[in-house]
Each structure stands twice: as structure tokens, then as C-alpha cells.
PDB file of N, CA and C in Angstrom:
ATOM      1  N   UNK H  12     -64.365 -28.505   6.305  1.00 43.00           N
ATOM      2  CA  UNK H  12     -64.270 -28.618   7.749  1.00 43.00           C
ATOM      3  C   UNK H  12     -65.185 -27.574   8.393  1.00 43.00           C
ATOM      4  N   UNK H  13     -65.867 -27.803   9.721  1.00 49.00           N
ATOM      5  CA  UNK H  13     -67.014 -27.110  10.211  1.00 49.00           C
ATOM      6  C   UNK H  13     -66.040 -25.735  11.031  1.00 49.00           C
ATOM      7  N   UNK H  14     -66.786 -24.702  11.482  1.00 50.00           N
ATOM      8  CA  UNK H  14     -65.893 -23.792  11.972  1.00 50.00           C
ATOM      9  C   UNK H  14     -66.067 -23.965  13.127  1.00 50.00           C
ATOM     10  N   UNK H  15     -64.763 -24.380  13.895  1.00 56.00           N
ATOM     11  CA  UNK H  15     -64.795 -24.247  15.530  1.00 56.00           C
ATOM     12  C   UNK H  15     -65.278 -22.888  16.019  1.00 56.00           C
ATOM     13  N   UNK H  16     -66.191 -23.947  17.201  1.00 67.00           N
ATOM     14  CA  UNK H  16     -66.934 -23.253  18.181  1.00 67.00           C
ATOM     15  C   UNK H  16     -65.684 -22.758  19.227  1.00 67.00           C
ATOM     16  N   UNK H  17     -65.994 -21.606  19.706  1.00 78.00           N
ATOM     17  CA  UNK H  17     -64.664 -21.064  20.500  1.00 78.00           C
ATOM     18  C   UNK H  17     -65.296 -21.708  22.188  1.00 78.00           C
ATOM     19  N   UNK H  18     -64.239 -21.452  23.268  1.00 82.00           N
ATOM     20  CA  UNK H  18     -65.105 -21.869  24.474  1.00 82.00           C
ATOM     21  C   UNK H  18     -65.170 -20.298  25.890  1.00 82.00           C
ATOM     22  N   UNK H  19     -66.241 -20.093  26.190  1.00 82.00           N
ATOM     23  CA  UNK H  19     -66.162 -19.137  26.522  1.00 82.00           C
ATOM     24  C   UNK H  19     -65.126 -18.891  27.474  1.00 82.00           C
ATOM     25  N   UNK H  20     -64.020 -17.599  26.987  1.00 82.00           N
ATOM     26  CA  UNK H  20     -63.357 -17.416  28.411  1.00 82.00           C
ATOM     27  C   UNK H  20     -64.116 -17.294  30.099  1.00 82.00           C
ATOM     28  N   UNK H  21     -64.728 -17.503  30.344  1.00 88.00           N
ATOM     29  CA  UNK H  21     -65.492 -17.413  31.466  1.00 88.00           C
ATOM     30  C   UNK H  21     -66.195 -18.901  32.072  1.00 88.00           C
ATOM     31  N   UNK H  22     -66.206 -19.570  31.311  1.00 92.00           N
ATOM     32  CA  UNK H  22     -66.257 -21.401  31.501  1.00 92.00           C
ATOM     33  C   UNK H  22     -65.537 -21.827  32.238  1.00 92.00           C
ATOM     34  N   UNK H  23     -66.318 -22.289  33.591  1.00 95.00           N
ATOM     35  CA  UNK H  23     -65.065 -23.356  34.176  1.00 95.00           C
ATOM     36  C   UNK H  23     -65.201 -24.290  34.071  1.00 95.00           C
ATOM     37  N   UNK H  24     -64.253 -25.334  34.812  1.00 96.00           N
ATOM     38  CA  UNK H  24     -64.402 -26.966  34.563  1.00 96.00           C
ATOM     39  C   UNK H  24     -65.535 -27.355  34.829  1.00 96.00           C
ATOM     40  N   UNK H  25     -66.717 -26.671  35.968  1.00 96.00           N
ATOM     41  CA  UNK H  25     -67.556 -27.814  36.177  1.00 96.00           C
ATOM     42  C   UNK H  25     -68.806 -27.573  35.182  1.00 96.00           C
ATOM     43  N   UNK H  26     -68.620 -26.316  34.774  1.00 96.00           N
ATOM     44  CA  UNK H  26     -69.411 -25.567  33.445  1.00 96.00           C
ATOM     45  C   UNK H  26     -69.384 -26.631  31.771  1.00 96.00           C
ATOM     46  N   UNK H  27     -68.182 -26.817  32.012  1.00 96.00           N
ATOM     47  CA  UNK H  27     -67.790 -27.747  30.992  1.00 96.00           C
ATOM     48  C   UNK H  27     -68.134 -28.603  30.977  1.00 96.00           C
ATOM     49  N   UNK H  28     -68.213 -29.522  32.367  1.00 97.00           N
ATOM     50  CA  UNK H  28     -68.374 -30.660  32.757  1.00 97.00           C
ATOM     51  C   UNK H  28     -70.256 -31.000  32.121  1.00 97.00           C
ATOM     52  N   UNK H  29     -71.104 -30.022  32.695  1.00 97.00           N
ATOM     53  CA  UNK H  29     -72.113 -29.980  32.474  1.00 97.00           C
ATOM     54  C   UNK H  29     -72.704 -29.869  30.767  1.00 97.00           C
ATOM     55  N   UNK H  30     -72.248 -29.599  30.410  1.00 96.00           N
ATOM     56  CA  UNK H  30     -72.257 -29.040  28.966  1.00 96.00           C
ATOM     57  C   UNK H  30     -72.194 -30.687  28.166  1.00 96.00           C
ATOM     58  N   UNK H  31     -70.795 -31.267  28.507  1.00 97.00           N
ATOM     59  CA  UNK H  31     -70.537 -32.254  27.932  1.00 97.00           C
ATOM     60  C   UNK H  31     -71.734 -33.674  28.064  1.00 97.00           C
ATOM     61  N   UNK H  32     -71.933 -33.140  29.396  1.00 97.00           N
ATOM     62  CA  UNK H  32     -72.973 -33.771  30.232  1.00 97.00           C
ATOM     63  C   UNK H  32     -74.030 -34.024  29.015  1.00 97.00           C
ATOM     64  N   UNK H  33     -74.653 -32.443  28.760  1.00 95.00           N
ATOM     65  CA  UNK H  33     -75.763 -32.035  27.797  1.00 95.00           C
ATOM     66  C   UNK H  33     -75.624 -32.965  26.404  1.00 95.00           C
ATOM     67  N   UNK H  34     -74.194 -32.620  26.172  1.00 94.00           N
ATOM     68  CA  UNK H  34     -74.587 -33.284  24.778  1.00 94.00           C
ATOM     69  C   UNK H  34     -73.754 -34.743  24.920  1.00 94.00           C
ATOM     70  N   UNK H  35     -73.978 -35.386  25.516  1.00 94.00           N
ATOM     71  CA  UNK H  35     -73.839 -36.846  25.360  1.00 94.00           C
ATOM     72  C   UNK H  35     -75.135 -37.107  25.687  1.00 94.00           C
ATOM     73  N   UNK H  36     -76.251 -36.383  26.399  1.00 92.00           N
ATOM     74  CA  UNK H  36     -77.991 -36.985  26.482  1.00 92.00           C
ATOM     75  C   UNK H  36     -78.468 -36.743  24.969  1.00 92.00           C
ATOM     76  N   UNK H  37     -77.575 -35.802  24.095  1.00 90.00           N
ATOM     77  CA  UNK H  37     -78.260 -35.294  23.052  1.00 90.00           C
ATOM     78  C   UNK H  37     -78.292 -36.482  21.865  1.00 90.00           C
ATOM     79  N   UNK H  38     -76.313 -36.600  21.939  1.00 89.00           N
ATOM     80  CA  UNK H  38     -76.338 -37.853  20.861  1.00 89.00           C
ATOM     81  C   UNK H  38     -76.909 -39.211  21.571  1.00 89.00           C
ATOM     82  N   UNK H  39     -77.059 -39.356  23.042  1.00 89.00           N
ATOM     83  CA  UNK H  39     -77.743 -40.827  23.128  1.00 89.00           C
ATOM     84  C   UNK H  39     -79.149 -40.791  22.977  1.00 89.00           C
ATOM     85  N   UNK H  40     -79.704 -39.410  22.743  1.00 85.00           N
ATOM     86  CA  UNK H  40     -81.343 -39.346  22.701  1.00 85.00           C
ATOM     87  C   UNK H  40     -82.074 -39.116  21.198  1.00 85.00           C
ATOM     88  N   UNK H  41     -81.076 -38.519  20.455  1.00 74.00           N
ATOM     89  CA  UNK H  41     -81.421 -37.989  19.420  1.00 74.00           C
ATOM     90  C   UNK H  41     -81.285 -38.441  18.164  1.00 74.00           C
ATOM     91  N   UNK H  42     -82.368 -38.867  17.583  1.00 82.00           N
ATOM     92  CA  UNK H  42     -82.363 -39.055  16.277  1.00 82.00           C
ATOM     93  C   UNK H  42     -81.852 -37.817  15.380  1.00 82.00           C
ATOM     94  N   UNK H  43     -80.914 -36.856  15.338  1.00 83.00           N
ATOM     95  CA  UNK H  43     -80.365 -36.237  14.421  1.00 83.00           C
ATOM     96  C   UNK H  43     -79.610 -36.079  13.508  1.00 83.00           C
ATOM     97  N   UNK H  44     -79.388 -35.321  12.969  1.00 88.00           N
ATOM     98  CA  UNK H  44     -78.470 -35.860  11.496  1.00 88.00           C
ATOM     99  C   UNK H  44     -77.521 -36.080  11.736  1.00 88.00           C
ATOM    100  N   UNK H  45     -76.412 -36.389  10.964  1.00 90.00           N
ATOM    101  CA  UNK H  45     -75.460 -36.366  10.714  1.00 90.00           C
ATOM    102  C   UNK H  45     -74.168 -35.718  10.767  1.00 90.00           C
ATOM    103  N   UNK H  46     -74.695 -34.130  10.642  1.00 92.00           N
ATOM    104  CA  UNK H  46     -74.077 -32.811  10.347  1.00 92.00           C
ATOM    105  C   UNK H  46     -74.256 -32.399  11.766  1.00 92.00           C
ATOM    106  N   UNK H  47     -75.401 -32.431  12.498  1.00 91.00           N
ATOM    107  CA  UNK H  47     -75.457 -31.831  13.919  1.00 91.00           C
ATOM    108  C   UNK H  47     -74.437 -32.783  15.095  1.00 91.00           C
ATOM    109  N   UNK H  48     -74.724 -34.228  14.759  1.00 91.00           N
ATOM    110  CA  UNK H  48     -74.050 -35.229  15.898  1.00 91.00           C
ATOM    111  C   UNK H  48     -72.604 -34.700  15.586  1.00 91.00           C
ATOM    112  N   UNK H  49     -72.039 -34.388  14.208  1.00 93.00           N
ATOM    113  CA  UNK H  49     -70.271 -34.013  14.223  1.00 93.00           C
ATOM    114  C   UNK H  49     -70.545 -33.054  14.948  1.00 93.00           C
ATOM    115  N   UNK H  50     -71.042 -31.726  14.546  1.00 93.00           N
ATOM    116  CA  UNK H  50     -71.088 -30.403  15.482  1.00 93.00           C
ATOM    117  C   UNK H  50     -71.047 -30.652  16.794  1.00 93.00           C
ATOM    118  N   UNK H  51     -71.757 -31.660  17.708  1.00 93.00           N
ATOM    119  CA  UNK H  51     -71.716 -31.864  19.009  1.00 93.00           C
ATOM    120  C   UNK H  51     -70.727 -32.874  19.237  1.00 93.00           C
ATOM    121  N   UNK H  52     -69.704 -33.245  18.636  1.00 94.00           N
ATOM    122  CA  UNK H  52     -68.858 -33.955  18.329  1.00 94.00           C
ATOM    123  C   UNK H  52     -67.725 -32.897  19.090  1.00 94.00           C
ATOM    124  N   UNK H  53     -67.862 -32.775  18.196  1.00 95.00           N
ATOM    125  CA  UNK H  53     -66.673 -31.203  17.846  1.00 95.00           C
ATOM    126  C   UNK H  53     -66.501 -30.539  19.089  1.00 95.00           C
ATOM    127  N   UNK H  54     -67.883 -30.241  19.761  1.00 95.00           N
ATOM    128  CA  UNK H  54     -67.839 -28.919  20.878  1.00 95.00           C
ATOM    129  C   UNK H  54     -67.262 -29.828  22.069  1.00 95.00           C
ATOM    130  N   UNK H  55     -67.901 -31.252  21.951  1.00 96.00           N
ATOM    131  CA  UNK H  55     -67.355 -31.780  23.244  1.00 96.00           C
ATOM    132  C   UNK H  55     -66.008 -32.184  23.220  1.00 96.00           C
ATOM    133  N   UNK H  56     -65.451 -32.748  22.487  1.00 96.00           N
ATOM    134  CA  UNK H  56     -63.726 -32.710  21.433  1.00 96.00           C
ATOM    135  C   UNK H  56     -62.832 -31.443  22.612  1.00 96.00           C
ATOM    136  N   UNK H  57     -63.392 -30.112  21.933  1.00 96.00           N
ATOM    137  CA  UNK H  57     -62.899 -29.455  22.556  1.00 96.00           C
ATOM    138  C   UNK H  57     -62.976 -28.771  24.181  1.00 96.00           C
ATOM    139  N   UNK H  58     -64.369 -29.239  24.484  1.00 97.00           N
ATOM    140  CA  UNK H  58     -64.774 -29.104  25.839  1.00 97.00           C
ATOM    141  C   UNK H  58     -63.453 -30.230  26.721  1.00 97.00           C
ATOM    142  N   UNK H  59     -63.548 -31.249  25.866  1.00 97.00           N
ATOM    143  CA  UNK H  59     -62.711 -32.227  26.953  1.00 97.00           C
ATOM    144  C   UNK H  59     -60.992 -32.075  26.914  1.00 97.00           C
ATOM    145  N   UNK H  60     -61.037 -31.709  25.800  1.00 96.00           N
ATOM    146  CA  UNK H  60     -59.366 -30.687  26.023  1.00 96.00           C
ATOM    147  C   UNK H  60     -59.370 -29.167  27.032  1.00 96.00           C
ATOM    148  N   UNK H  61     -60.237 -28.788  26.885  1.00 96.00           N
ATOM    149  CA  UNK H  61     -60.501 -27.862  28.164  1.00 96.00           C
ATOM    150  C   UNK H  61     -59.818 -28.249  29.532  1.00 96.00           C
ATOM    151  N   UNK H  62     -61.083 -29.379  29.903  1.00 97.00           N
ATOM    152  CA  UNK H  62     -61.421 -29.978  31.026  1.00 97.00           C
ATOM    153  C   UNK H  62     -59.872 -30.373  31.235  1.00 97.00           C
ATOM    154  N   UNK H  63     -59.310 -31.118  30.234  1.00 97.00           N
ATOM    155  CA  UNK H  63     -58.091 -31.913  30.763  1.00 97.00           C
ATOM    156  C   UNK H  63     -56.985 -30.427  30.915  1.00 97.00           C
ATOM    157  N   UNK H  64     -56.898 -29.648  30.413  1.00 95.00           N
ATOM    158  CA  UNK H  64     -56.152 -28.413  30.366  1.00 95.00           C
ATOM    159  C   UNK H  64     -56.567 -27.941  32.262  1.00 95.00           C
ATOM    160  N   UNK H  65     -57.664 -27.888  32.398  1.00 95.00           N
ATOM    161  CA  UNK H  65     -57.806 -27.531  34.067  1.00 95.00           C
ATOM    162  C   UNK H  65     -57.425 -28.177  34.874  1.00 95.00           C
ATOM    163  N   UNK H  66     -57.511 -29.467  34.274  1.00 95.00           N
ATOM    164  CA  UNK H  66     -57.017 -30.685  35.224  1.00 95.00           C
ATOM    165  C   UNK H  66     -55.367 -30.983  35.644  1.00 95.00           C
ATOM    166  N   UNK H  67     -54.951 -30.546  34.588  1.00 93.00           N
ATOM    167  CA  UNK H  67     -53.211 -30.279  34.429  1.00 93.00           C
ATOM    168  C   UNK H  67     -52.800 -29.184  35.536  1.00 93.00           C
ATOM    169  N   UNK H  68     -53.809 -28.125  35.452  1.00 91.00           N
ATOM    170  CA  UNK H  68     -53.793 -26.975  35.708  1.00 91.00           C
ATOM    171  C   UNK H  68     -53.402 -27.242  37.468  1.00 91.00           C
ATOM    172  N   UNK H  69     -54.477 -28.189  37.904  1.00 87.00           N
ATOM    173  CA  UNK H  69     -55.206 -28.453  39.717  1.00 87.00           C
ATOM    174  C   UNK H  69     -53.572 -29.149  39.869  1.00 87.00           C
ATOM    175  N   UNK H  70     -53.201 -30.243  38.901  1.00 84.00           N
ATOM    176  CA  UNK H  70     -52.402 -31.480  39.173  1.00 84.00           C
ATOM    177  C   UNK H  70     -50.860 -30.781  39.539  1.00 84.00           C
ATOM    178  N   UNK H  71     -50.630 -29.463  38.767  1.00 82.00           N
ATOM    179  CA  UNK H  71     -49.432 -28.428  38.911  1.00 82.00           C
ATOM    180  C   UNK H  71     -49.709 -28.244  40.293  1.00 82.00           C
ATOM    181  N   UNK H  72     -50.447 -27.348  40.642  1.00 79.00           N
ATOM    182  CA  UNK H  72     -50.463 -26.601  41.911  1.00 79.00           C
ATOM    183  C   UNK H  72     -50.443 -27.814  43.320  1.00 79.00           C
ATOM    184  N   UNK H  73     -51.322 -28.606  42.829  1.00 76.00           N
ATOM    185  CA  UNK H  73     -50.879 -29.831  43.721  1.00 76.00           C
ATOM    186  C   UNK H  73     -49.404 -30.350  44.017  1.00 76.00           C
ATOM    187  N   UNK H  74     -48.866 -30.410  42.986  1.00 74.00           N
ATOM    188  CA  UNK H  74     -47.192 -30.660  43.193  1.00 74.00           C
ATOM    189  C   UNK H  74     -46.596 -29.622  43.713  1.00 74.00           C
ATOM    190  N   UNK H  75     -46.806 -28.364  43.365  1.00 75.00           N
ATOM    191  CA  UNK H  75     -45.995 -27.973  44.354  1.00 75.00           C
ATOM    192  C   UNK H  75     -46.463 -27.557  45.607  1.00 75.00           C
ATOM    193  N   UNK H  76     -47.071 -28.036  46.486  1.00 72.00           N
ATOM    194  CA  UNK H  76     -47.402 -27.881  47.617  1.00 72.00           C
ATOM    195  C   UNK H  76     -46.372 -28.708  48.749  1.00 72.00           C
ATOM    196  N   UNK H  77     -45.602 -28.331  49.765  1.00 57.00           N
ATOM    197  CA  UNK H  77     -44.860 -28.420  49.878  1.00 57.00           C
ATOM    198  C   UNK H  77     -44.924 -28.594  51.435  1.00 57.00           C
ATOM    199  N   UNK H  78     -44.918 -29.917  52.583  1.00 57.00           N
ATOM    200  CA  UNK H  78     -45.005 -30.064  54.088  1.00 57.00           C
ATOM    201  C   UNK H  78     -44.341 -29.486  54.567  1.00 57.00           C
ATOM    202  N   UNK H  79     -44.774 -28.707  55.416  1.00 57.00           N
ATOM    203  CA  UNK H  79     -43.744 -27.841  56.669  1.00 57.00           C
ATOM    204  C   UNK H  79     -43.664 -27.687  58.099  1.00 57.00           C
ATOM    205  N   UNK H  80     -43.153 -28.474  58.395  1.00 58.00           N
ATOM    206  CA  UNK H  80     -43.938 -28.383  60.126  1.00 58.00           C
ATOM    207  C   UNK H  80     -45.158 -28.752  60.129  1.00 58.00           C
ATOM    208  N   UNK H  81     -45.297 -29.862  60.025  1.00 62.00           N
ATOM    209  CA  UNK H  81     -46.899 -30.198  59.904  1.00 62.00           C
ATOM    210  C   UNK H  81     -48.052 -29.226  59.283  1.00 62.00           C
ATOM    211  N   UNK H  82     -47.730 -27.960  58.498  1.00 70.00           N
ATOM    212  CA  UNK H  82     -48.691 -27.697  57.564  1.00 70.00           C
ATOM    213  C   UNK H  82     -48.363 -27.589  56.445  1.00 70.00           C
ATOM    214  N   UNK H  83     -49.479 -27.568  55.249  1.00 68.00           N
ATOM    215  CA  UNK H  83     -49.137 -27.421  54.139  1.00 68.00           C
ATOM    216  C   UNK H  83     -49.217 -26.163  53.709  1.00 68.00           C
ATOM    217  N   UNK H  84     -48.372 -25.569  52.824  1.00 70.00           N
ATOM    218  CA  UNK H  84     -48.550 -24.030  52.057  1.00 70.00           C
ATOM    219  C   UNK H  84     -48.340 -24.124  50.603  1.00 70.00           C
ATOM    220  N   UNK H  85     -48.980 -23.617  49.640  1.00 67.00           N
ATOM    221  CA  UNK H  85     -48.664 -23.152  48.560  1.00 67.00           C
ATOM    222  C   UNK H  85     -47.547 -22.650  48.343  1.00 67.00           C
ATOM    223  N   UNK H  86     -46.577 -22.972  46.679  1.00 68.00           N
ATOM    224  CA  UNK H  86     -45.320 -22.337  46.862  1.00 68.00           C
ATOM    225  C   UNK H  86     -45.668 -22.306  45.858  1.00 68.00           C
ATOM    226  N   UNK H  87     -45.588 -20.863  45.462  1.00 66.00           N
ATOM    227  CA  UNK H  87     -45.890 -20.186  44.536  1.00 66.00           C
ATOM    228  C   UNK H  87     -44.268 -21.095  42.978  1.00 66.00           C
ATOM    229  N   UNK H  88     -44.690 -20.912  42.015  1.00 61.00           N
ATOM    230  CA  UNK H  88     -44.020 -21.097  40.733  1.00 61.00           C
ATOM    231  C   UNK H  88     -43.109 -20.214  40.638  1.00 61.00           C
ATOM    232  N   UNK H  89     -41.639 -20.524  39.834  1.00 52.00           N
ATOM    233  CA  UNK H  89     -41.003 -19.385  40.086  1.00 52.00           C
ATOM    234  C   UNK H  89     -41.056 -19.340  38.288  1.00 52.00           C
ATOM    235  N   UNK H  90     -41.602 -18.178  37.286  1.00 47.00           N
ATOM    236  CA  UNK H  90     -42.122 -18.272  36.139  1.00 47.00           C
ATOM    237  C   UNK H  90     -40.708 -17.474  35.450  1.00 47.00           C
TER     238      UNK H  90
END
């Protein structure tokens, strides 16, 4: 098994977004081996568990947002 690529703590979603971007032009452009298309396999694999991990992330804070008198406020999580 190849050694996972880690993802930088400092990556955000749209960082990711772009990335994944990159290597889907790579495997639709590239005649490369075998061994490299898994590797870019792999990074985007985990790029898109990222992405969906941020996305969970937006979809939380969205729920609890909470109408009040005609505005909306953040309500904080009680952890």
C-alpha cells in the first residue's frame, strides 16, 4: 500500500477544491503510469473527504442558526 499523503493543516475547502480540480486535468490529460494515476487517486480520495468534512462542518453551523425577531444570529454549540 502507497504511503498517504497528509493534507496540509492550513488547506481550505476552496484550496482543495482547486487541487482536485488539478488532478482530474492530470488523469484526463495524461498518459501516465499506472503507479502515478493511483497516487493522484489517493490524494484526491482524501482531498474529497476533506471537502465533505468542511461541508458537514458549513451544514452544522447552518442548523443552528436560529430566527429572532426578524434577524438571524448564530447560536453558538453547547460542547
Amino acid at each position: 500500500m502507497m504511503a498517504e499523503k497528509k493534507i496540509p493543516a492550513k488547506m481550505n475547502f476552496e484550496a482543495a477544491m482547486q487541487r482536485l480540480e488539478e488532478i482530474a486535468e492530470q488523469l484526463e490529460s495524461s498518459s501516465s503510469s499506472l503507479e502515478e494515476s493511483l497516487k493522484w487517486f489517493e490524494e484526491a480520495n482524501q482531498l474529497i473527504t476533506f471537502c465533505f468534512g468542511k461541508l458537514d462542518e458549513a451544514e452544522q453551523k447552518l442548523k443552528i442558526l436560529v430566527k429572532e425577531q426578524d434577524t438571524f444570529k448564530l447560536v453558538e454549540e453547547a460542547e
